[in-house]
XYZ file of C-alpha atoms in Angstrom:
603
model
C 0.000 0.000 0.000
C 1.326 3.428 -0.750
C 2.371 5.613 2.231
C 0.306 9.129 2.917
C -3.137 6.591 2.582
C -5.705 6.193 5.523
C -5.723 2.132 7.230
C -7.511 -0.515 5.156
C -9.935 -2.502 6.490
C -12.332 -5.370 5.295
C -15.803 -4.930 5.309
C -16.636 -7.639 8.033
C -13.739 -5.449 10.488
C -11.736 -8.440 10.687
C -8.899 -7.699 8.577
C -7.100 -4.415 8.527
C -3.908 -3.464 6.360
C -1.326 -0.456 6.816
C 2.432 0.092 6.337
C 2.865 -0.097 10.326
C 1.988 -2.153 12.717
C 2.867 -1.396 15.944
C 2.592 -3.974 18.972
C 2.201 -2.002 22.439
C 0.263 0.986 23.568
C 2.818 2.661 26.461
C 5.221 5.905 25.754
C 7.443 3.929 23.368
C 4.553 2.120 21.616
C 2.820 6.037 21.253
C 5.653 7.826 20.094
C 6.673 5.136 17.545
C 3.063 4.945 16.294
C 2.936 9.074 15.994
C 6.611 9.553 14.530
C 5.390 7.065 11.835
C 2.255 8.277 10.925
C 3.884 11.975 10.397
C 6.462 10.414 8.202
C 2.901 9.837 5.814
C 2.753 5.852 6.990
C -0.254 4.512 8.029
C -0.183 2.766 11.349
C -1.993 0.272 13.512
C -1.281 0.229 17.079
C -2.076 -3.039 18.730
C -3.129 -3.398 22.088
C -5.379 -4.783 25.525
C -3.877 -2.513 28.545
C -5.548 -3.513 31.275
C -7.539 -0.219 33.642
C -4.609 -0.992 35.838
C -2.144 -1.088 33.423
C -3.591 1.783 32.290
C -3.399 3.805 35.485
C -0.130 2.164 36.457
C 2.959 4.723 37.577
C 5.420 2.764 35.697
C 9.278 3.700 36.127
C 10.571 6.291 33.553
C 9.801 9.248 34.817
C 13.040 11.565 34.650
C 13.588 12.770 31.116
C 17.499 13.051 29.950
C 19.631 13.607 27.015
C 16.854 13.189 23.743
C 13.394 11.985 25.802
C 12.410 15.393 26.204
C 12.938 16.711 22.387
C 10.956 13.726 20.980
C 7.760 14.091 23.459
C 7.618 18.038 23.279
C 8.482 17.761 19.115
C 6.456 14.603 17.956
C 4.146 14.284 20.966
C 3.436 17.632 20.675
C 3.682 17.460 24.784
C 5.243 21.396 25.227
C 2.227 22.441 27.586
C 1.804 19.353 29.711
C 5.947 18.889 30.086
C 5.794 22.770 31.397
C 3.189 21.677 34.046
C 4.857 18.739 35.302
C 7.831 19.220 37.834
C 10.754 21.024 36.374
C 13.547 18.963 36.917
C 16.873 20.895 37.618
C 19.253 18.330 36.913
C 21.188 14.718 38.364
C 22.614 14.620 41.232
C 24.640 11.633 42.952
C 26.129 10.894 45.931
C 27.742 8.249 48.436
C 28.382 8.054 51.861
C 24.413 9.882 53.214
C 23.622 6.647 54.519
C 23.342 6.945 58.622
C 23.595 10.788 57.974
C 21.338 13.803 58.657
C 23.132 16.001 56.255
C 25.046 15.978 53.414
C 27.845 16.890 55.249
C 31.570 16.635 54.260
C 31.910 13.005 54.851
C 29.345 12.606 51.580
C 30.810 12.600 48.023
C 28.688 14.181 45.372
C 28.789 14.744 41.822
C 25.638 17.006 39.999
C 25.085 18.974 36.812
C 22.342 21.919 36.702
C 21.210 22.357 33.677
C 19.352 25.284 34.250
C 20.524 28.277 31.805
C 22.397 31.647 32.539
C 19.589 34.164 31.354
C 21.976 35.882 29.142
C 21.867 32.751 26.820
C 17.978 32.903 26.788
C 18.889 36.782 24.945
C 21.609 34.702 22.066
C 18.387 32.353 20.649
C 16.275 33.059 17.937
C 13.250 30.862 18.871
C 12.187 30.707 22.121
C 10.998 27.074 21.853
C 14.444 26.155 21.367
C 15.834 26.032 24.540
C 12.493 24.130 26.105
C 13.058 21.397 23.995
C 17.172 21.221 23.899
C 17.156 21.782 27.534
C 14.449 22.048 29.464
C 13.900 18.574 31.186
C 10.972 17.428 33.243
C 9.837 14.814 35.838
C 6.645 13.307 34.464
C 3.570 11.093 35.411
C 3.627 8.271 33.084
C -0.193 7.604 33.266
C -1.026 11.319 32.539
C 1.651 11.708 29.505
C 0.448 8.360 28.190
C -2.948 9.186 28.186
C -2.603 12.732 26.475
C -0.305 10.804 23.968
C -3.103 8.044 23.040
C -5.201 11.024 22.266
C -3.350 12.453 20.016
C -2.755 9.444 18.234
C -5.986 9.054 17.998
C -7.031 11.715 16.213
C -4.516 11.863 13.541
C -4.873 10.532 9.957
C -3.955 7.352 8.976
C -3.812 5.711 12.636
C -5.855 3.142 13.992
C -5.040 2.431 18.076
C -7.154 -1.224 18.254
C -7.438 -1.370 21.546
C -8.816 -4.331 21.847
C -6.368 -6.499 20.744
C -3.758 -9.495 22.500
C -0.795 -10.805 19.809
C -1.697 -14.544 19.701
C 0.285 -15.013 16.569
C 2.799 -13.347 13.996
C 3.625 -14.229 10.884
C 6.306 -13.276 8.834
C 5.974 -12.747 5.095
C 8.822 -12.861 2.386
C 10.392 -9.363 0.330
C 6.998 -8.918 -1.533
C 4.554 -10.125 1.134
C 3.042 -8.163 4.443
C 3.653 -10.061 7.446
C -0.008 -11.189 9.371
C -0.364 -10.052 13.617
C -3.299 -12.284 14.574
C -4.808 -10.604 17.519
C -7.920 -11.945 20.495
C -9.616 -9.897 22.748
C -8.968 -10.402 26.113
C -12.438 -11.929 26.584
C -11.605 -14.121 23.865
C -15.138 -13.234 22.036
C -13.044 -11.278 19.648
C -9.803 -11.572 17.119
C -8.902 -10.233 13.882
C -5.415 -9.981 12.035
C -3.115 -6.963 10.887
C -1.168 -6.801 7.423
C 1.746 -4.371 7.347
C 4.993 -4.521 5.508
C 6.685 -3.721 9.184
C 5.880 -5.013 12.659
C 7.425 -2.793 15.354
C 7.962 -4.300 18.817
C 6.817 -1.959 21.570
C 5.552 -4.484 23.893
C 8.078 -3.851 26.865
C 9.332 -6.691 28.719
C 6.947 -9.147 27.209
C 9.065 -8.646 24.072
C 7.162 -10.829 21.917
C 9.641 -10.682 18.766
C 13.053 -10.776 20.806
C 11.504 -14.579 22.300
C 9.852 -15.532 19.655
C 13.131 -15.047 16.699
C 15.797 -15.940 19.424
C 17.249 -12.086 19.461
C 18.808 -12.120 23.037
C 21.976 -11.322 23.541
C 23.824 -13.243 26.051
C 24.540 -11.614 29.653
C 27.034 -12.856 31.771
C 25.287 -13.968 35.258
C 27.965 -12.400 37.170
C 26.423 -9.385 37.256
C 22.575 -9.714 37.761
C 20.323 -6.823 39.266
C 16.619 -6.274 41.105
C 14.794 -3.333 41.447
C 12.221 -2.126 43.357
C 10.386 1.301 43.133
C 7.250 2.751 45.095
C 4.977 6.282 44.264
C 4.284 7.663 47.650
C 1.611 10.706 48.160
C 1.854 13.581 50.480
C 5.494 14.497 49.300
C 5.289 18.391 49.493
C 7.995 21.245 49.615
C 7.776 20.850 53.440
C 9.805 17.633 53.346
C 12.646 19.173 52.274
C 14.544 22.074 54.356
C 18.024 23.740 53.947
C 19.834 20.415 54.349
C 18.773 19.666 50.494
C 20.558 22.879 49.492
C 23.546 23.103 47.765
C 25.693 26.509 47.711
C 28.416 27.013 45.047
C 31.338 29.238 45.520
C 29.572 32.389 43.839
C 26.297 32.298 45.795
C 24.191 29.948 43.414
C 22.284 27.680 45.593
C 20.887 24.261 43.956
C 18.112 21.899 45.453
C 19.269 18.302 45.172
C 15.988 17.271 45.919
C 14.934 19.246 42.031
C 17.627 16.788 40.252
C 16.868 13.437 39.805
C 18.709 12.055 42.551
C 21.055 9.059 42.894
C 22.238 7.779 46.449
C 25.011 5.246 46.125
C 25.573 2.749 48.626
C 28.011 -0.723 48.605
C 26.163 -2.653 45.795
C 22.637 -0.862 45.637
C 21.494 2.794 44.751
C 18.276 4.765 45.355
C 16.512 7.059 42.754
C 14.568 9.603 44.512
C 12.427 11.823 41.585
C 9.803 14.310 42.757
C 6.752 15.098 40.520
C 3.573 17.435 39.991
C 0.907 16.796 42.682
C 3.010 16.697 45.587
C 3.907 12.762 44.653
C 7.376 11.265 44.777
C 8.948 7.798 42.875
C 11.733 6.400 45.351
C 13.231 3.419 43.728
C 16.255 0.700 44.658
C 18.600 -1.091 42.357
C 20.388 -3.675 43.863
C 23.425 -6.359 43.017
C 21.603 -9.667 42.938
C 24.885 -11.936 44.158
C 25.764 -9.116 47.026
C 21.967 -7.675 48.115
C 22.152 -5.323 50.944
C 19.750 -6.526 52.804
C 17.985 -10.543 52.977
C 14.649 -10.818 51.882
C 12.204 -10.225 48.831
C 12.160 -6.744 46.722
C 9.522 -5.195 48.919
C 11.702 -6.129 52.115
C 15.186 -5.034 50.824
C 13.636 -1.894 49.440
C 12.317 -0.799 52.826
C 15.368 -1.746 54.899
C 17.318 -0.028 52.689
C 15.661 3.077 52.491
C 15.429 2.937 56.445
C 19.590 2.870 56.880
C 18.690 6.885 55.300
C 17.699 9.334 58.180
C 16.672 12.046 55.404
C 14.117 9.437 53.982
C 12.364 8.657 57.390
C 9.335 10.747 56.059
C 8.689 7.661 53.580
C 5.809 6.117 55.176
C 4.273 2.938 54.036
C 0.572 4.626 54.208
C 1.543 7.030 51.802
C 2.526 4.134 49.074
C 0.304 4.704 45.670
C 1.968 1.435 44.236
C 4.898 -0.915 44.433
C 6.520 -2.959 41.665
C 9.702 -4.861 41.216
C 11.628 -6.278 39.083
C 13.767 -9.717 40.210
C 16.136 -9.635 37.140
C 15.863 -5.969 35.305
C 18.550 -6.532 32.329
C 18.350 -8.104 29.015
C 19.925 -6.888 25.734
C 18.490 -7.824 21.950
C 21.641 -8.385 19.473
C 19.266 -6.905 16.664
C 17.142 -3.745 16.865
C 16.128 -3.517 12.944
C 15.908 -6.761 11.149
C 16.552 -7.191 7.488
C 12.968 -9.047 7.757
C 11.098 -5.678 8.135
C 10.757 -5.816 11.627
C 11.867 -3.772 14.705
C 12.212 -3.994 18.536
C 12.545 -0.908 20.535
C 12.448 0.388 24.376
C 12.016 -2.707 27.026
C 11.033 -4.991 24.210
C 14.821 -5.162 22.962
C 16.778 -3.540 25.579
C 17.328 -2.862 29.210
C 20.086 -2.204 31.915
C 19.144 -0.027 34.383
C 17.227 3.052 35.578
C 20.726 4.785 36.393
C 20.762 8.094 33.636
C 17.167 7.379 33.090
C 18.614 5.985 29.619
C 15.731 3.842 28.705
C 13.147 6.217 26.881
C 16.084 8.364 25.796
C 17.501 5.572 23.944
C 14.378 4.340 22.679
C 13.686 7.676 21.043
C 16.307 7.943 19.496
C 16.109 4.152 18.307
C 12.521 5.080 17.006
C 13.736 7.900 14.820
C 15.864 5.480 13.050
C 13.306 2.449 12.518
C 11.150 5.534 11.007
C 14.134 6.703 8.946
C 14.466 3.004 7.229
C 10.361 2.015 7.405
C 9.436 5.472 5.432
C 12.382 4.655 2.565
C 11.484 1.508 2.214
C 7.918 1.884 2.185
C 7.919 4.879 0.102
C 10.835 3.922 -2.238
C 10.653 0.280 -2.320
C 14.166 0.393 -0.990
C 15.510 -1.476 2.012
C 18.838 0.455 2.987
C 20.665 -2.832 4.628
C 23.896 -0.268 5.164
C 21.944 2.195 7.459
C 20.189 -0.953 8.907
C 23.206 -2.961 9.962
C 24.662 0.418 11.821
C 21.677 0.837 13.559
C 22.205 -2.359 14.941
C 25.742 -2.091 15.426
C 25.599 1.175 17.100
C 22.971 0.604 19.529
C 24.119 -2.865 20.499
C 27.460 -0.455 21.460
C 25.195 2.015 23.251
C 24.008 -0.698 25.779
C 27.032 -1.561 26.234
C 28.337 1.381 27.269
C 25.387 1.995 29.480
C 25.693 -1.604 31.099
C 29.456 -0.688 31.867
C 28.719 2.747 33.207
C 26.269 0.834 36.119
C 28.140 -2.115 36.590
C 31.865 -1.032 37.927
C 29.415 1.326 40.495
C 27.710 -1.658 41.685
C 31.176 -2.841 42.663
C 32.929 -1.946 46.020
C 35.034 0.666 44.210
C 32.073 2.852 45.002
C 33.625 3.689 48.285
C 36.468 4.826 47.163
C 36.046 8.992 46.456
C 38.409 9.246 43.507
C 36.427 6.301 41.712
C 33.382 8.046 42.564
C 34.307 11.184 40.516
C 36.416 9.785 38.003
C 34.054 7.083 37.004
C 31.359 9.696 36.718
C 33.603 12.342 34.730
C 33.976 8.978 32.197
C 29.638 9.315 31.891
C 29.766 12.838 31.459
C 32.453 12.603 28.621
C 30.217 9.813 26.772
C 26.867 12.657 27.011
C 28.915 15.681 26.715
C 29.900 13.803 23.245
C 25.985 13.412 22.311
C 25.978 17.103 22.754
C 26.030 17.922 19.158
C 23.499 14.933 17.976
C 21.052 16.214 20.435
C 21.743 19.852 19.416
C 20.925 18.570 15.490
C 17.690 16.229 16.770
C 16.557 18.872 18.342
C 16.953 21.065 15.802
C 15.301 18.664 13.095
C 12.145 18.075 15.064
C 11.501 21.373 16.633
C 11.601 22.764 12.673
C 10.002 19.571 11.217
C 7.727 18.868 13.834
C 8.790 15.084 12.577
C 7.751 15.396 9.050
C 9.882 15.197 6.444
C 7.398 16.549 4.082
C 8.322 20.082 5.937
C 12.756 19.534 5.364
C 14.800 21.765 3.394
C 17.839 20.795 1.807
C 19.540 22.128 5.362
C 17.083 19.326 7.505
C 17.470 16.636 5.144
C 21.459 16.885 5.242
C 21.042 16.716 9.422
C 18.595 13.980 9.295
C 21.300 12.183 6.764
C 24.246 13.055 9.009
C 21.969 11.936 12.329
C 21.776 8.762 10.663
C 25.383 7.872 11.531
C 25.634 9.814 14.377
C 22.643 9.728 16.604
C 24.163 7.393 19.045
C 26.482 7.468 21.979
C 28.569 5.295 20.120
C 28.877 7.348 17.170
C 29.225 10.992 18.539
C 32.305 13.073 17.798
C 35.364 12.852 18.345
C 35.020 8.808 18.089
C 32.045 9.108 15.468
C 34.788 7.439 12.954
C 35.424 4.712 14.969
C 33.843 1.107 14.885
C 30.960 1.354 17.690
C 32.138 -1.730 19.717
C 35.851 -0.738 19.425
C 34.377 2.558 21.226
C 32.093 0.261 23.710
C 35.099 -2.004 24.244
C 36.956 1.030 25.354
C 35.009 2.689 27.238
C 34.484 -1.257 29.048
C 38.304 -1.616 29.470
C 38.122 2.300 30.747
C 35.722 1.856 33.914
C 37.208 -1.690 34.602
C 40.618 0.133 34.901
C 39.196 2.378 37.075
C 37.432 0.231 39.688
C 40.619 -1.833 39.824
C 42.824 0.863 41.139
C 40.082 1.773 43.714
C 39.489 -1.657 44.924
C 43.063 -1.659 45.368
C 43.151 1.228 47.254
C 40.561 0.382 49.662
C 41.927 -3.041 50.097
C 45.394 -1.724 50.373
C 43.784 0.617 53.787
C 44.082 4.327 51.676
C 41.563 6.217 52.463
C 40.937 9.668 50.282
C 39.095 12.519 51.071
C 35.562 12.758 50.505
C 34.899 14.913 47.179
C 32.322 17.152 45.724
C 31.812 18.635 42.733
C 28.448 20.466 41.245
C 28.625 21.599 37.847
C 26.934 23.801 36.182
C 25.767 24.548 31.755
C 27.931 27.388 31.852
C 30.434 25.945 34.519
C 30.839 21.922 33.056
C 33.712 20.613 34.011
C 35.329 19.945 37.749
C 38.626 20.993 38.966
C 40.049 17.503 38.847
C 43.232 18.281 39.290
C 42.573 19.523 42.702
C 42.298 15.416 43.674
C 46.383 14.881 43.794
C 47.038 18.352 45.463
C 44.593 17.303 48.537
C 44.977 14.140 49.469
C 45.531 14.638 52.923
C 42.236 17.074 53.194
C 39.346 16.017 55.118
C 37.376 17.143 51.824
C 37.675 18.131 48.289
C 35.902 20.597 46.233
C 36.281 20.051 42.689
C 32.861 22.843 41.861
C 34.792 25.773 40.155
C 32.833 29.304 40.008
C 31.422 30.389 36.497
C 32.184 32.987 33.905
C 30.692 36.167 34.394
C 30.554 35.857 30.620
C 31.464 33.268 27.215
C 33.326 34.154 24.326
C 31.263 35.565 21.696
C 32.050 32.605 19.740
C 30.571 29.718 22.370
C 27.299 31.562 22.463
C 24.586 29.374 20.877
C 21.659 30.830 19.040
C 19.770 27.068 18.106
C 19.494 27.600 14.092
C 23.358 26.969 13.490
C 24.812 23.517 11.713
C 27.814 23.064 14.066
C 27.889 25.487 17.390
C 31.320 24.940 18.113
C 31.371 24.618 21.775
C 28.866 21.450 21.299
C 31.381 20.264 18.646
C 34.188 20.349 20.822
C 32.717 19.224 24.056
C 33.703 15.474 23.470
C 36.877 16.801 22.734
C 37.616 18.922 25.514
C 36.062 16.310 28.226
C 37.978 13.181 26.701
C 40.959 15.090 27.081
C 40.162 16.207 30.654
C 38.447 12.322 31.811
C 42.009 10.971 29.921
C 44.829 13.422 31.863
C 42.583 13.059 35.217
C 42.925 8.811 34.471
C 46.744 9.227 33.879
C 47.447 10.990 37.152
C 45.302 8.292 38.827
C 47.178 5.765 37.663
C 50.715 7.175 37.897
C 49.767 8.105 41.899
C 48.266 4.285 42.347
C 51.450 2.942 40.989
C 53.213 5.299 42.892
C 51.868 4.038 45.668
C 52.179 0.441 45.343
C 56.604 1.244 44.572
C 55.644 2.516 48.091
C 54.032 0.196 49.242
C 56.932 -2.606 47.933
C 59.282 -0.638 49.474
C 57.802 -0.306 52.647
C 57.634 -4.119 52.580
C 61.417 -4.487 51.727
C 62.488 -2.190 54.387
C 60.449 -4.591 56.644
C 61.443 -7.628 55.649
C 65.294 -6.745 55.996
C 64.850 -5.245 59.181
C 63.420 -8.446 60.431
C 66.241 -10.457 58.836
């Protein structure tokens, strides 16, 4: 069927046909089906949610890196995002357990991304910034609602409700594939044609099972989490202690960021949102649990070793969920058969970065990329295809190896604990200038590429290769599992040196660092100069004002400072690694020495 036509169906309602069908109804199932349909496909969206299901908090709240462009661009979301609670930034820190403050015994790293207003003055569109920038902490069950609606109601899109997958069918380079669906009263069932099935099921991950697409994890590292909503979470809740002052005045509230608590082999997400509600959630290390018990039971004790939680009351739960085993990884994300997987239904890790709908975004804008060409050109671009794949299986990578060496012991250890972190920051600082251009494309699109000029359609073709973590500059030229591999070898480096530390009895200073859009980077080299200090402050104060030639504006091809970000923080994350492993080895010639002055003295 051509693209830019309405659904087909049969007369008896049993049969429908489109370009699209699209299996799952949640935020990646919505966004997919609406990025589709304004590329001119015609989509059906298959589903049976449940009123529970329906209502259901869900994790996923804490928009990061491209979530926010794609739901204020294609889910046309810019009102409803500006009513929910304005998030301010991340924030992380270790040591607050047993502590009523974050005193100078707790190690923190957080970015603000609120703007200077002098940058507000430099753009030329005012919606720029909101949807480059301006992240929120949303209620899944209200976004996913307003996004079914406006699916809905536009042309060409079909949302059957009504439907459980009982079957799929795959058909050959000329045939549609056939999605045999049944009510969930079983008095109903029917069957979709569509040249492409995309897989937006979540963790049920119908395609991934049935075609044998998982890629293998190794069971050493396994993980649980549990998460509750809890009510009654106002302002009140949190006084001065939640403030953080940097050197020129600025004061931050980590309780606005999306905040991480670290402890030995768990963490704790704490993200506030509208209506005075709160999502507290714990990720634990399945072979080294912090507590015994089931989820519910490790959640709680953990949450009880934190003296600033004790206002977490078990009356005040709106719902609890878990998950006994959260990761699994797909080693395909566009098949060659015309089908896709994307958000839970091919990948997860963790909620650390709040990576999942980010990633899945950005996955979704490439299955549309290689659906509308081959639906609307009769060409199947196997090239574009096979990076996809290759660059996202790199992506998970590099988000399973950002979680995993922080699951480890070398949490403890303060240098890890900004080092590893400054290694994150250099992999998004890199996916500056892709979500710059993304932003860019959809804000000026609106995710249609009947509206490009020549300019959009050479960013959409560049985004195409570079719309990954994997791919971003200055490693865009790079194979995307050398740059996983890496990145791998670069955090396991790093948690060896601290384990060896701690194990070894030295014991660093605690360390802090807040940074800022207009202050980004620490002050690492302060880390050698004060090792004897009881603390270290790495937060360094901000210009009073940029070069003319880092200001941004949000209609340019290449703003240099996002060009050069990578750049500038692989450079810093690589001198900051070399001085930690020149004093480590340092240390251990010490150490050896030490141990031959001993042993001669006892001879």
């Amino acid at each position: 069927m051509p693209a830019n036509q309405d659904v087909v169906k049969d007369p008896a309602g049993k049969r429908v046909r489109a370009d699209v069908c699209v299996i799952g109804s949640g935020i990646v199932g919505l966004i997919n089906t609406i990025a589709l349909a304004k590329r001119g496909l015609s989509v059906v969206c298959v589903d049976q949610p449940t009123e529970k299901q329906l209502e259901s908090y869900k994790v996923g709240e804490s928009l990061l890196i491209f979530s926010n462009a794609f739901l204020r661009t294609l889910g046309e979301l810019d009102d409803s995002l500006n009513k929910s609670f304005q998030k301010a930034g991340f924030w992380m820190a270790h040591g607050l357990e047993g502590r009523t403050s974050f005193d100078d015994s707790v190690s923190e790293w957080g970015f603000q991304s609120k703007l200077p207003e002098r940058w507000y003055e430099k753009f030329t569109n005012p919606y720029f910034p909101r949807v480059m920038f301006q992240d929120s902490q949303i209620v899944r069950p209200e976004i996913e609602a307003e996004l079914r609606e406006r699916a809905r109601a536009m042309d060409g899109v079909t949302l059957l409700n009504r439907g459980l997958v009982r079957d799929i069918e795959l058909g050959d380079d000329t045939s549609d594939h056939v999605l045999t669906w049944v009510s969930r009263n079983k008095k109903e069932t029917g069957e979709i044609a569509a040249r492409w099935m995309v897989d937006c099921s979540g963790r049920a991950r119908l395609l991934a099972r049935k075609y044998d697409h998982d890629l293998p994890l190794d069971e050493e590292f396994r993980t649980t989490a549990a998460w509750a909503q809890f009510k009654n979470c106002d302002d009140s809740l949190f006084d001065d202690r939640w403030n953080y002052r940097f050197p020129d005045g600025d004061v931050a509230r980590r309780d606005r960021n999306t905040l991480h608590l670290w402890g030995d082999g768990y963490w704790i997400w704490l993200i506030r949102l509208a209506g005075d509600r709160v999502s507290i959630g714990v990720s634990y290390h399945r072979g080294r649990p912090p507590e015994d018990g089931n989820a519910r039971e490790v959640f709680w004790k953990v949450l009880r070793r934190y003296p600033m939680l004790d206002w977490l009351k078990e009356e005040d739960v709106l719902e609890f969920s878990a998950y006994r085993d959260v990761q699994h990884c797909t080693d395909t994300f566009v098949s060659p058969k015309r089908y896709a997987m994307v958000g839970d239904a091919s990948s997860i890790i963790d909620a650390y970065y709040s990576q999942g709908i980010s990633l899945s975004m950005t996955a979704s804008w490439h299955v549309a990329n290689i659906a509308q060409r081959d639906v609307r050109d009769g060409t199947l671009d196997r090239d574009y295809l096979d990076h996809v794949n290759r660059a996202a299986t790199a992506d998970w990578r590099i988000m399973r190896s950002m979680v995993r060496s922080k699951f480890s012991p070398a949490i403890a250890d303060s240098r890890f604990f900004v080092l590893d972190h400054l290694l994150d920051l250099t992999i998004f600082g890199a996916a500056m200038l892709g979500r710059f251009r993304v932003s860019r494309w959809l804000m000026e699109t609106g995710g249609r590429t009947s509206q490009e000029t020549s300019e959009h359609a050479a960013l959409r073709e560049g985004l195409g290769r570079r719309l990954f973590l994997s791919q971003s500059a200055p490693w865009h030229h790079v194979d995307p599992h050398v740059v996983a591999s890496v990145v791998e070898r670069w955090h396991r480096s790093l948690e060896r040196h601290a384990v060896w530390r701690l194990d070894s009895g030295v014991r660093l200073p605690a360390v802090k660092a807040g940074l800022r859009a207009h202050a980004a980077v620490p002050g690492v080299w302060k880390l050698p100069l004060k090792q004897r200090a009881d603390a270290v402050d790495m937060t360094l104060p901000a210009p009073a004002r940029e070069p003319e030639f880092l200001q941004v504006r949000g209609d340019e091809y290449r703003p240099v400072h996002m060009a050069v970000s990578g750049t500038a923080l692989l450079t810093l994350a690589s001198v900051a690694t070399l001085v930690d492993v020149a004093d480590t080895q340092v240390r251990k010639l010490r150490g050896l020495a030490g141990a031959l002055r001993r042993r001669k003295a006892g001879w």
